[in-house]
mmCIF file of C-alpha atoms in Angstrom:
data_model
loop_
_atom_site.group_PDB
_atom_site.id
_atom_site.type_symbol
_atom_site.label_atom_id
_atom_site.label_comp_id
_atom_site.label_asym_id
_atom_site.label_seq_id
_atom_site.Cartn_x
_atom_site.Cartn_y
_atom_site.Cartn_z
ATOM 1 C CA MET M 1312 -168.243 -225.053 -63.501
ATOM 2 C CA ASN M 1313 -169.981 -222.871 -60.897
ATOM 3 C CA GLY M 1314 -172.655 -220.450 -62.205
ATOM 4 C CA LEU M 1315 -170.864 -217.398 -60.807
ATOM 5 C CA ILE M 1316 -167.617 -218.425 -62.480
ATOM 6 C CA LYS M 1317 -169.486 -218.995 -65.751
ATOM 7 C CA ARG M 1318 -170.875 -215.454 -65.558
ATOM 8 C CA ASP M 1319 -167.332 -214.156 -65.031
ATOM 9 C CA LEU M 1320 -166.170 -216.155 -68.063
ATOM 10 C CA TYR M 1321 -169.116 -214.756 -70.043
ATOM 11 C CA ARG M 1322 -167.481 -211.315 -69.677
ATOM 12 C CA TYR M 1323 -164.536 -212.670 -71.687
ATOM 13 C CA LEU M 1324 -166.274 -214.878 -74.275
ATOM 14 C CA GLY M 1325 -169.985 -214.143 -74.483
ATOM 15 C CA ASN M 1326 -172.048 -217.197 -75.435
ATOM 16 C CA ASP M 1327 -168.910 -219.246 -76.129
ATOM 17 C CA SER M 1328 -168.427 -219.425 -72.346
ATOM 18 C CA ASN M 1329 -170.656 -222.536 -72.333
ATOM 19 C CA ARG M 1330 -168.190 -224.528 -74.430
ATOM 20 C CA LEU M 1331 -165.987 -226.867 -72.385
ATOM 21 C CA LEU M 1332 -162.886 -226.377 -74.547
ATOM 22 C CA TYR M 1333 -163.018 -222.597 -74.045
ATOM 23 C CA GLN M 1334 -163.590 -223.034 -70.316
ATOM 24 C CA LEU M 1335 -160.477 -225.203 -70.023
ATOM 25 C CA ARG M 1336 -158.417 -222.858 -72.176
ATOM 26 C CA TYR M 1337 -159.290 -219.823 -70.073
ATOM 27 C CA VAL M 1338 -158.771 -221.587 -66.723
ATOM 28 C CA LEU M 1339 -155.401 -222.972 -67.809
ATOM 29 C CA PHE M 1340 -153.937 -220.239 -70.024
ATOM 30 C CA THR M 1341 -155.529 -216.849 -69.306
ATOM 31 C CA PRO M 1342 -153.860 -215.327 -66.228
ATOM 32 C CA GLY M 1343 -156.647 -212.901 -65.289
ATOM 33 C CA PHE M 1344 -159.352 -215.523 -65.554
ATOM 34 C CA GLN M 1345 -157.217 -218.144 -63.838
ATOM 35 C CA TYR M 1346 -156.970 -215.806 -60.848
ATOM 36 C CA ILE M 1347 -160.733 -215.154 -60.951
ATOM 37 C CA PHE M 1348 -161.381 -218.919 -61.029
ATOM 38 C CA PHE M 1349 -159.380 -219.565 -57.840
ATOM 39 C CA TYR M 1350 -160.696 -216.360 -56.209
ATOM 40 C CA ARG M 1351 -164.294 -217.520 -56.702
ATOM 41 C CA LYS M 1352 -163.524 -221.105 -55.652
ATOM 42 C CA ALA M 1353 -161.768 -219.916 -52.468
ATOM 43 C CA SER M 1354 -164.522 -217.451 -51.591
ATOM 44 C CA LEU M 1355 -167.313 -219.996 -52.216
ATOM 45 C CA ALA M 1356 -165.674 -223.055 -50.623
ATOM 46 C CA LYS M 1357 -167.813 -224.605 -47.891
ATOM 47 C CA PHE M 1358 -165.363 -227.115 -46.414
ATOM 48 C CA LYS M 1359 -162.147 -226.155 -44.611
ATOM 49 C CA ILE M 1360 -159.920 -228.493 -46.619
ATOM 50 C CA SER M 1361 -161.224 -227.327 -50.007
ATOM 51 C CA LYS M 1362 -161.006 -223.679 -48.870
ATOM 52 C CA LEU M 1363 -157.392 -224.255 -47.828
ATOM 53 C CA LEU M 1364 -156.510 -225.847 -51.182
ATOM 54 C CA TYR M 1365 -158.151 -223.042 -53.172
ATOM 55 C CA GLU M 1366 -156.491 -220.398 -50.966
ATOM 56 C CA ILE M 1367 -153.096 -222.007 -51.705
ATOM 57 C CA CYS M 1368 -153.836 -221.979 -55.447
ATOM 58 C CA LEU M 1369 -154.986 -218.353 -55.166
ATOM 59 C CA LYS M 1370 -151.770 -217.393 -53.349
ATOM 60 C CA LEU M 1371 -149.656 -219.126 -56.014
ATOM 61 C CA CYS M 1372 -151.537 -217.216 -58.728
ATOM 62 C CA SER M 1373 -150.985 -214.031 -56.750
ATOM 63 C CA PHE M 1374 -147.218 -214.560 -56.740
ATOM 64 C CA LYS M 1375 -147.156 -215.605 -60.391
ATOM 65 C CA PHE M 1376 -149.353 -212.833 -61.833
ATOM 66 C CA GLY M 1377 -148.957 -209.965 -59.360
ATOM 67 C CA ILE M 1378 -152.658 -209.823 -58.489
ATOM 68 C CA GLN M 1379 -153.768 -209.386 -54.873
ATOM 69 C CA ILE M 1380 -157.522 -209.701 -54.485
ATOM 70 C CA PRO M 1381 -158.210 -211.562 -51.224
ATOM 71 C CA SER M 1382 -160.993 -214.149 -51.250
ATOM 72 C CA SER M 1383 -162.803 -212.145 -48.539
ATOM 73 C CA THR M 1384 -163.344 -209.213 -50.922
ATOM 74 C CA LYS M 1385 -167.000 -208.888 -51.977
ATOM 75 C CA ILE M 1386 -167.239 -208.663 -55.776
ATOM 76 C CA GLY M 1387 -170.441 -209.115 -57.781
ATOM 77 C CA GLU M 1388 -170.825 -211.316 -60.836
ATOM 78 C CA GLY M 1389 -169.113 -210.452 -64.084
ATOM 79 C CA LEU M 1390 -165.600 -209.679 -62.840
ATOM 80 C CA ARG M 1391 -163.063 -209.159 -65.617
ATOM 81 C CA ILE M 1392 -159.322 -208.691 -65.202
ATOM 82 C CA SER M 1393 -158.273 -207.213 -68.547
ATOM 83 C CA HIS M 1394 -154.507 -207.403 -68.094
ATOM 84 C CA PHE M 1395 -152.674 -208.992 -65.225
ATOM 85 C CA GLY M 1396 -149.919 -207.430 -63.160
ATOM 86 C CA THR M 1397 -149.774 -205.359 -59.976
ATOM 87 C CA ILE M 1398 -153.463 -205.271 -59.110
ATOM 88 C CA VAL M 1399 -154.110 -204.696 -55.407
ATOM 89 C CA VAL M 1400 -157.583 -204.647 -53.808
ATOM 90 C CA ASN M 1401 -158.224 -204.150 -50.098
ATOM 91 C CA PRO M 1402 -160.292 -206.997 -48.574
ATOM 92 C CA GLY M 1403 -162.785 -204.490 -47.105
ATOM 93 C CA THR M 1404 -163.753 -203.183 -50.551
ATOM 94 C CA ILE M 1405 -167.260 -203.879 -51.887
ATOM 95 C CA ILE M 1406 -167.609 -204.046 -55.673
ATOM 96 C CA GLY M 1407 -170.757 -204.418 -57.802
ATOM 97 C CA LYS M 1408 -171.335 -206.504 -60.915
ATOM 98 C CA ASN M 1409 -169.650 -206.133 -64.325
ATOM 99 C CA PHE M 1410 -166.461 -204.730 -62.847
ATOM 100 C CA SER M 1411 -163.445 -204.454 -65.152
ATOM 101 C CA ILE M 1412 -159.953 -203.824 -63.823
ATOM 102 C CA ALA M 1413 -156.618 -203.413 -65.615
ATOM 103 C CA GLU M 1414 -152.963 -203.643 -64.643
ATOM 104 C CA GLY M 1415 -151.313 -201.302 -62.165
ATOM 105 C CA THR M 1416 -154.513 -200.507 -60.273
ATOM 106 C CA LEU M 1417 -154.956 -200.036 -56.540
ATOM 107 C CA ILE M 1418 -158.151 -200.038 -54.488
ATOM 108 C CA GLY M 1419 -157.267 -199.363 -50.888
ATOM 109 C CA ASN M 1420 -158.231 -197.943 -47.554
ATOM 110 C CA SER M 1421 -157.046 -194.707 -45.999
ATOM 111 C CA GLN M 1422 -157.067 -192.873 -42.698
ATOM 112 C CA GLY M 1423 -158.291 -189.381 -41.878
ATOM 113 C CA LYS M 1424 -161.292 -187.525 -43.262
ATOM 114 C CA LYS M 1425 -162.332 -190.229 -45.755
ATOM 115 C CA SER M 1426 -161.138 -193.248 -43.782
ATOM 116 C CA GLY M 1427 -162.308 -196.698 -44.770
ATOM 117 C CA CYS M 1428 -162.566 -198.754 -47.951
ATOM 118 C CA PRO M 1429 -164.297 -197.892 -51.228
ATOM 119 C CA VAL M 1430 -167.752 -199.066 -52.267
ATOM 120 C CA ILE M 1431 -167.866 -199.419 -56.051
ATOM 121 C CA GLY M 1432 -171.107 -199.670 -58.043
ATOM 122 C CA ASP M 1433 -172.115 -201.725 -61.086
ATOM 123 C CA ASN M 1434 -170.583 -201.458 -64.562
ATOM 124 C CA VAL M 1435 -167.399 -199.709 -63.456
ATOM 125 C CA CYS M 1436 -164.119 -199.821 -65.400
ATOM 126 C CA MET M 1437 -160.776 -199.051 -63.786
ATOM 127 C CA GLN M 1438 -158.132 -198.475 -66.430
ATOM 128 C CA ALA M 1439 -154.368 -198.951 -66.116
ATOM 129 C CA ASN M 1440 -152.538 -197.352 -63.187
ATOM 130 C CA SER M 1441 -155.662 -195.837 -61.637
ATOM 131 C CA ILE M 1442 -156.101 -195.552 -57.874
ATOM 132 C CA VAL M 1443 -159.200 -195.431 -55.663
ATOM 133 C CA VAL M 1444 -158.597 -194.951 -51.931
ATOM 134 C CA GLY M 1445 -160.612 -194.191 -48.827
ATOM 135 C CA GLY M 1446 -164.193 -194.583 -47.715
ATOM 136 C CA VAL M 1447 -165.581 -193.247 -50.978
ATOM 137 C CA LYS M 1448 -168.573 -194.290 -53.068
ATOM 138 C CA ILE M 1449 -168.101 -194.811 -56.795
ATOM 139 C CA GLY M 1450 -171.448 -194.773 -58.608
ATOM 140 C CA ASN M 1451 -172.721 -196.996 -61.420
ATOM 141 C CA HIS M 1452 -171.400 -196.694 -64.987
ATOM 142 C CA VAL M 1453 -168.169 -194.930 -64.028
ATOM 143 C CA LEU M 1454 -164.988 -194.981 -66.095
ATOM 144 C CA ILE M 1455 -161.827 -194.304 -64.118
ATOM 145 C CA ALA M 1456 -159.288 -193.264 -66.752
ATOM 146 C CA PRO M 1457 -155.660 -194.404 -66.861
ATOM 147 C CA GLY M 1458 -153.560 -192.758 -64.157
ATOM 148 C CA ALA M 1459 -156.526 -191.212 -62.324
ATOM 149 C CA PHE M 1460 -156.380 -190.735 -58.553
ATOM 150 C CA VAL M 1461 -159.772 -190.897 -56.809
ATOM 151 C CA ASN M 1462 -160.234 -190.094 -53.127
ATOM 152 C CA PHE M 1463 -163.701 -188.540 -53.397
ATOM 153 C CA ASP M 1464 -167.245 -189.712 -54.147
ATOM 154 C CA VAL M 1465 -168.155 -190.105 -57.826
ATOM 155 C CA PRO M 1466 -171.795 -189.967 -59.044
ATOM 156 C CA ASP M 1467 -173.296 -192.254 -61.719
ATOM 157 C CA ASN M 1468 -172.399 -191.903 -65.421
ATOM 158 C CA CYS M 1469 -169.065 -190.141 -65.003
ATOM 159 C CA ILE M 1470 -165.513 -190.275 -66.230
ATOM 160 C CA VAL M 1471 -162.720 -189.505 -63.769
ATOM 161 C CA ILE M 1472 -159.457 -188.267 -65.269
ATOM 162 C CA GLY M 1473 -156.167 -186.987 -63.922
ATOM 163 C CA ASN M 1474 -154.258 -186.667 -60.689
ATOM 164 C CA PRO M 1475 -155.874 -185.122 -58.755
ATOM 165 C CA GLY M 1476 -159.020 -186.592 -60.268
ATOM 166 C CA LYS M 1477 -161.515 -184.458 -62.131
ATOM 167 C CA ILE M 1478 -165.110 -185.599 -62.758
ATOM 168 C CA ILE M 1479 -166.640 -185.303 -66.217
ATOM 169 C CA GLN M 1480 -170.405 -185.903 -66.089
ATOM 170 C CA ARG M 1481 -172.091 -187.744 -68.982
ATOM 171 C CA ASN M 1482 -175.761 -188.205 -69.908
ATOM 172 C CA THR M 1483 -175.179 -191.836 -70.886
ATOM 173 C CA SER M 1484 -172.905 -194.571 -69.601
ATOM 174 C CA PRO M 1485 -169.251 -193.995 -70.533
ATOM 175 C CA THR M 1486 -168.473 -197.659 -69.819
ATOM 176 C CA ASP M 1487 -170.744 -199.281 -72.427
ATOM 177 C CA LYS M 1488 -167.991 -199.649 -75.029
ATOM 178 C CA TYR M 1489 -165.555 -201.004 -72.419
ATOM 179 C CA ASN M 1490 -167.917 -203.470 -70.732
ATOM 180 C CA VAL M 1491 -168.515 -206.051 -73.427
ATOM 181 C CA PHE M 1492 -170.729 -209.055 -72.654
ATOM 182 C CA LYS M 1493 -172.389 -207.638 -69.548
ATOM 183 C CA VAL M 1494 -174.174 -210.111 -67.246
#
């Protein structure tokens, strides 16, 4: 198994991610990790035929699980999809390491004053039904609460709640209890 994929699996299992039986179980039976597996394989494939095969598998997973993260999206190590279903990420988005995402989330581009795609830092958690749109910068250690709508820049160590979003500044990382097994 590729080192990057192993680091993604580490986010689910910790040190047990080195055990072959657990690796097989998560690739075959855990929808979020199964999508991550094919996403990484498609994005890392060097040969056209293998890239095509992994892209087909990724598309089938997309239809089956309702996850749309194109293989061209730049995501750092330690990706974790907590719950599958209706996750949409724009291919122009850049995401740091230890990123956690839940069901019903959208990361997209917009037009106008904040046109473009988001840049998301390290150790960020997007909870259920949260939305980040536009050419905004989300800092490190940010928790985007369930149902939050973010179309503005967010500094480090913050929680964003509500629609429209409201920033709550913290002295320490609000994502530490949500980001288990960080890489």
